[in-house]
Amino acid sequence: MDKTHWEKIYQTKPATQVSWFQEHAELSLQFIHNTGAAKDGHIMDVGGGASTLVDDLLREGYVNLTVLDISVMALQAAQKRLGTAAGKVYWLEADITQIELPEASVDVWHDRAVFHFLTDPLDRQRYVHAVLRSVKPGGHVIVATFAEDGPLHCSGLDVMHYRPETLHDEFGSAFKLTNSAEEMHHTPSGADQHFIYCYCRR
Ligand SMILES: C[S@@+](CC[C@H](N)C(=O)[O-])C[C@H]1O[C@@H](n2cnc3c(N)ncnc32)[C@H](O)[C@@H]1O
């Protein structure tokens, strides 16, 4: 994974202008609510970038939030937007395919539009290893990727495409596919991007 690539993106574009920007991550919020996780449950937004998901979770009273991203510029954009509330969040600058997260420490793993950038099977294996290690048994895993008819590239990078079943296959039998959904994301420049969301239990 190319940290320089992502730093450059967040340096050159305001967070509200990147193609994946959502004013509110509504479907993600719905999935998180449906997990029934407690307000002090540990929610980790993996590759959260400058997403507004953390703002809405804080507003709803969740108190144990981590935003992990490879780009420090992205994290800084989110921190600046949040102001003093940023102090209530744990910010982690890391590559999810490289970091060794604490074991059984996460109640809800959330990833929108990160896993589909892993075109190397070894990186996908490392990612799944990170989920297996850090998500508590019985914990919740929400992953959103481009659908099979989603964009061929995103921000100049090749991407993978999934159906809920093929995405679940990547994670394997330690995870139970419990629910899935589709979303047509409208980018700030007016394009439509087809996403799928998968919800699995560890
Ligand atoms: C398409 S953006 C999605 C951001 C956010 N999840 C959202 O929905 O607004 C992909 C994000 O993943 C981050 N990223 C890419 N590869 C990563 C990796 N290996 N580890 C951690 N973050 C990564 C990028 O910096 C970027 O913020």
Tab-separated table of C-alpha atoms and ligand atoms in Angstrom:
chain	number	residue	atom	x	y	z
A	1	MET	CA	0.000	0.000	0.000
A	2	ASP	CA	1.220	3.391	-0.967
A	3	LYS	CA	1.167	5.859	1.905
A	4	THR	CA	2.613	8.624	-0.301
A	5	HIS	CA	-0.272	8.191	-2.722
A	6	TRP	CA	-2.874	8.713	-0.002
A	7	GLU	CA	-1.058	11.607	1.647
A	8	LYS	CA	-0.969	13.378	-1.715
A	9	ILE	CA	-4.697	12.872	-2.263
A	10	TYR	CA	-5.581	14.428	1.090
A	11	GLN	CA	-3.040	17.212	0.547
A	12	THR	CA	-4.475	18.212	-2.813
A	13	LYS	CA	-8.226	17.816	-2.223
A	14	PRO	CA	-10.474	19.017	0.566
A	15	ALA	CA	-12.045	16.070	2.404
A	16	THR	CA	-15.475	17.093	1.077
A	17	GLN	CA	-14.319	16.794	-2.543
A	18	VAL	CA	-12.888	13.268	-2.599
A	19	SER	CA	-15.083	10.853	-4.553
A	20	TRP	CA	-15.952	8.775	-1.460
A	21	PHE	CA	-17.174	11.752	0.632
A	22	GLN	CA	-20.482	11.289	2.441
A	23	GLU	CA	-22.085	14.031	4.500
A	24	HIS	CA	-23.298	11.235	6.769
A	25	ALA	CA	-22.327	7.583	6.521
A	26	GLU	CA	-25.982	6.618	6.890
A	27	LEU	CA	-25.833	2.949	5.967
A	28	SER	CA	-22.720	2.416	8.114
A	29	LEU	CA	-24.523	4.043	11.045
A	30	GLN	CA	-27.530	1.781	10.506
A	31	PHE	CA	-25.345	-1.317	10.505
A	32	ILE	CA	-23.535	-0.139	13.632
A	33	HIS	CA	-26.856	0.542	15.425
A	34	ASN	CA	-28.084	-2.921	14.418
A	35	THR	CA	-25.077	-4.601	16.056
A	36	GLY	CA	-26.547	-3.539	19.386
A	37	ALA	CA	-23.023	-2.621	20.547
A	38	ALA	CA	-22.917	-0.768	23.857
A	39	LYS	CA	-22.053	2.936	23.856
A	40	ASP	CA	-18.709	2.037	25.445
A	41	GLY	CA	-18.042	-0.799	23.000
A	42	HIS	CA	-14.830	-0.374	21.032
A	43	ILE	CA	-15.631	0.676	17.458
A	44	MET	CA	-12.737	0.859	15.023
A	45	ASP	CA	-13.129	2.653	11.700
A	46	VAL	CA	-10.420	1.049	9.576
A	47	GLY	CA	-9.180	3.323	6.811
A	48	GLY	CA	-11.627	5.830	8.214
A	49	GLY	CA	-9.697	8.708	6.649
A	50	ALA	CA	-11.553	11.974	7.084
A	51	SER	CA	-14.970	10.258	7.206
A	52	THR	CA	-17.751	11.954	9.152
A	53	LEU	CA	-18.742	8.602	10.686
A	54	VAL	CA	-16.743	9.393	13.826
A	55	ASP	CA	-18.525	12.765	14.244
A	56	ASP	CA	-21.928	11.092	14.178
A	57	LEU	CA	-20.856	8.278	16.513
A	58	LEU	CA	-19.524	10.808	19.018
A	59	ARG	CA	-22.753	12.788	18.789
A	60	GLU	CA	-24.701	9.604	19.498
A	61	GLY	CA	-22.700	9.023	22.662
A	62	TYR	CA	-20.252	6.303	21.638
A	63	VAL	CA	-17.186	6.818	23.787
A	64	ASN	CA	-14.658	4.204	22.690
A	65	LEU	CA	-13.740	5.063	19.109
A	66	THR	CA	-10.601	4.452	17.080
A	67	VAL	CA	-9.980	5.851	13.616
A	68	LEU	CA	-7.113	4.092	11.866
A	69	ASP	CA	-5.690	5.338	8.578
A	70	ILE	CA	-2.477	5.105	6.595
A	71	SER	CA	-2.667	8.865	5.901
A	72	VAL	CA	-1.871	11.308	8.673
A	73	MET	CA	-3.238	14.118	6.479
A	74	ALA	CA	-6.619	12.380	6.456
A	75	LEU	CA	-6.634	11.985	10.216
A	76	GLN	CA	-5.625	15.614	10.684
A	77	ALA	CA	-8.496	16.757	8.440
A	78	ALA	CA	-10.951	14.847	10.647
A	79	GLN	CA	-9.345	16.170	13.835
A	80	LYS	CA	-9.529	19.753	12.595
A	81	ARG	CA	-13.212	19.366	11.724
A	82	LEU	CA	-13.996	17.897	15.139
A	83	GLY	CA	-12.100	20.515	17.135
A	84	THR	CA	-11.931	19.746	20.864
A	85	ALA	CA	-14.118	16.639	20.387
A	86	ALA	CA	-11.155	15.073	18.552
A	87	GLY	CA	-9.595	14.531	21.966
A	88	LYS	CA	-12.239	11.885	22.703
A	89	VAL	CA	-11.064	9.674	19.820
A	90	TYR	CA	-8.018	7.416	19.527
A	91	TRP	CA	-6.276	8.198	16.222
A	92	LEU	CA	-3.986	5.582	14.747
A	93	GLU	CA	-1.751	6.248	11.755
A	94	ALA	CA	-1.056	2.750	10.426
A	95	ASP	CA	-1.193	0.406	7.457
A	96	ILE	CA	-3.839	-2.172	8.258
A	97	THR	CA	-1.890	-4.876	6.403
A	98	GLN	CA	1.161	-4.295	8.632
A	99	ILE	CA	-0.004	-3.351	12.110
A	100	GLU	CA	-0.303	-5.884	14.932
A	101	LEU	CA	-3.432	-4.729	16.782
A	102	PRO	CA	-4.106	-5.771	20.390
A	103	GLU	CA	-5.769	-9.164	20.593
A	104	ALA	CA	-9.561	-9.405	21.093
A	105	SER	CA	-9.843	-5.655	21.584
A	106	VAL	CA	-12.475	-4.594	19.044
A	107	ASP	CA	-16.257	-4.954	19.325
A	108	VAL	CA	-17.167	-3.440	15.964
A	109	TRP	CA	-14.811	-3.382	12.970
A	110	HIS	CA	-15.959	-0.963	10.269
A	111	ASP	CA	-14.365	-0.511	6.866
A	112	ARG	CA	-15.884	1.440	4.012
A	113	ALA	CA	-13.892	1.432	0.774
A	114	VAL	CA	-10.530	0.163	2.014
A	115	PHE	CA	-10.547	-3.638	1.593
A	116	HIS	CA	-11.309	-3.301	-2.126
A	117	PHE	CA	-7.927	-1.601	-2.667
A	118	LEU	CA	-6.157	-4.795	-1.602
A	119	THR	CA	-5.435	-6.338	-5.003
A	120	ASP	CA	-2.581	-8.512	-3.692
A	121	PRO	CA	-3.917	-11.740	-2.112
A	122	LEU	CA	-1.176	-11.565	0.512
A	123	ASP	CA	-2.410	-8.131	1.675
A	124	ARG	CA	-5.944	-9.506	1.889
A	125	GLN	CA	-4.659	-12.399	3.997
A	126	ARG	CA	-2.868	-9.964	6.300
A	127	TYR	CA	-6.019	-7.852	6.584
A	128	VAL	CA	-8.133	-10.880	7.526
A	129	HIS	CA	-5.456	-11.896	10.030
A	130	ALA	CA	-5.801	-8.442	11.628
A	131	VAL	CA	-9.582	-8.894	11.878
A	132	LEU	CA	-9.251	-12.384	13.340
A	133	ARG	CA	-6.724	-11.208	15.893
A	134	SER	CA	-8.350	-7.981	17.030
A	135	VAL	CA	-12.111	-8.573	16.839
A	136	LYS	CA	-13.515	-10.221	19.950
A	137	PRO	CA	-15.220	-13.587	19.538
A	138	GLY	CA	-18.864	-12.712	18.850
A	139	GLY	CA	-17.764	-9.274	17.618
A	140	HIS	CA	-19.124	-7.473	14.575
A	141	VAL	CA	-17.476	-6.864	11.210
A	142	ILE	CA	-18.948	-4.383	8.720
A	143	VAL	CA	-17.123	-4.079	5.408
A	144	ALA	CA	-18.268	-2.063	2.382
A	145	THR	CA	-16.643	-2.443	-1.040
A	146	PHE	CA	-17.384	-1.673	-4.656
A	147	ALA	CA	-19.985	-4.014	-6.128
A	148	GLU	CA	-19.284	-6.151	-9.187
A	149	ASP	CA	-20.472	-3.324	-11.431
A	150	GLY	CA	-18.675	-0.674	-9.366
A	151	PRO	CA	-15.953	1.644	-10.713
A	152	LEU	CA	-12.895	-0.021	-12.264
A	153	HIS	CA	-10.515	2.365	-10.490
A	154	CYS	CA	-10.628	4.711	-7.566
A	155	SER	CA	-8.290	7.670	-7.073
A	156	GLY	CA	-5.995	6.220	-9.758
A	157	LEU	CA	-5.691	2.778	-8.145
A	158	ASP	CA	-6.970	-0.617	-9.290
A	159	VAL	CA	-9.724	-2.046	-7.141
A	160	MET	CA	-11.432	-5.368	-6.491
A	161	HIS	CA	-15.174	-5.961	-6.865
A	162	TYR	CA	-17.374	-8.142	-4.695
A	163	ARG	CA	-20.778	-9.632	-4.089
A	164	PRO	CA	-21.620	-10.257	-0.415
A	165	GLU	CA	-20.851	-13.971	-0.906
A	166	THR	CA	-17.469	-13.444	-2.558
A	167	LEU	CA	-16.524	-10.861	0.053
A	168	HIS	CA	-17.493	-13.295	2.795
A	169	ASP	CA	-15.365	-15.981	1.082
A	170	GLU	CA	-12.318	-13.745	1.572
A	171	PHE	CA	-12.947	-13.769	5.320
A	172	GLY	CA	-13.673	-17.482	5.651
A	173	SER	CA	-15.641	-19.730	7.940
A	174	ALA	CA	-14.595	-17.980	11.170
A	175	PHE	CA	-17.107	-15.316	10.132
A	176	LYS	CA	-20.836	-15.729	9.663
A	177	LEU	CA	-22.423	-13.549	6.989
A	178	THR	CA	-25.497	-12.214	8.762
A	179	ASN	CA	-26.699	-9.352	6.610
A	180	SER	CA	-25.797	-7.349	3.541
A	181	ALA	CA	-27.018	-4.298	1.651
A	182	GLU	CA	-26.386	-2.300	-1.479
A	183	GLU	CA	-25.876	1.406	-1.885
A	184	MET	CA	-25.601	3.749	-4.855
A	185	HIS	CA	-23.113	6.344	-3.721
A	186	HIS	CA	-23.323	9.740	-5.439
A	187	THR	CA	-19.870	11.311	-5.617
A	188	PRO	CA	-19.402	15.080	-5.139
A	189	SER	CA	-18.743	15.345	-8.897
A	190	GLY	CA	-22.068	13.675	-9.716
A	191	ALA	CA	-21.025	10.101	-10.599
A	192	ASP	CA	-22.804	7.002	-9.267
A	193	GLN	CA	-20.813	4.238	-7.574
A	194	HIS	CA	-22.378	0.921	-6.643
A	195	PHE	CA	-21.296	-0.397	-3.203
A	196	ILE	CA	-22.112	-3.525	-1.231
A	197	TYR	CA	-22.065	-3.719	2.568
A	198	CYS	CA	-21.506	-6.974	4.452
A	199	TYR	CA	-22.179	-7.602	8.081
A	200	CYS	CA	-20.505	-10.643	9.645
A	201	ARG	CA	-20.212	-12.012	13.174
A	202	ARG	CA	-16.857	-13.309	14.302
B	1	LIG	C1	-11.655	5.506	-0.353
B	1	LIG	S1	-11.028	6.089	1.146
B	1	LIG	C2	-12.360	5.753	2.274
B	1	LIG	C3	-12.271	6.579	3.523
B	1	LIG	C4	-13.418	6.344	4.517
B	1	LIG	N1	-13.522	4.963	4.915
B	1	LIG	C5	-14.729	6.838	3.982
B	1	LIG	O1	-15.614	6.024	3.702
B	1	LIG	O2	-14.873	8.066	3.853
B	1	LIG	C6	-9.832	4.865	1.555
B	1	LIG	C7	-9.076	5.206	2.815
B	1	LIG	O3	-8.255	4.108	3.184
B	1	LIG	C8	-6.995	4.574	3.583
B	1	LIG	N2	-6.070	3.453	3.335
B	1	LIG	C9	-5.689	2.960	2.154
B	1	LIG	N3	-4.899	1.888	2.330
B	1	LIG	C10	-4.789	1.699	3.670
B	1	LIG	C11	-4.105	0.759	4.478
B	1	LIG	N4	-3.362	-0.214	3.937
B	1	LIG	N5	-4.198	0.857	5.807
B	1	LIG	C12	-4.936	1.853	6.369
B	1	LIG	N6	-5.609	2.775	5.651
B	1	LIG	C13	-5.541	2.694	4.319
B	1	LIG	C14	-6.755	5.808	2.745
B	1	LIG	O4	-5.832	6.698	3.297
B	1	LIG	C15	-8.168	6.401	2.690
B	1	LIG	O5	-8.399	7.277	3.767
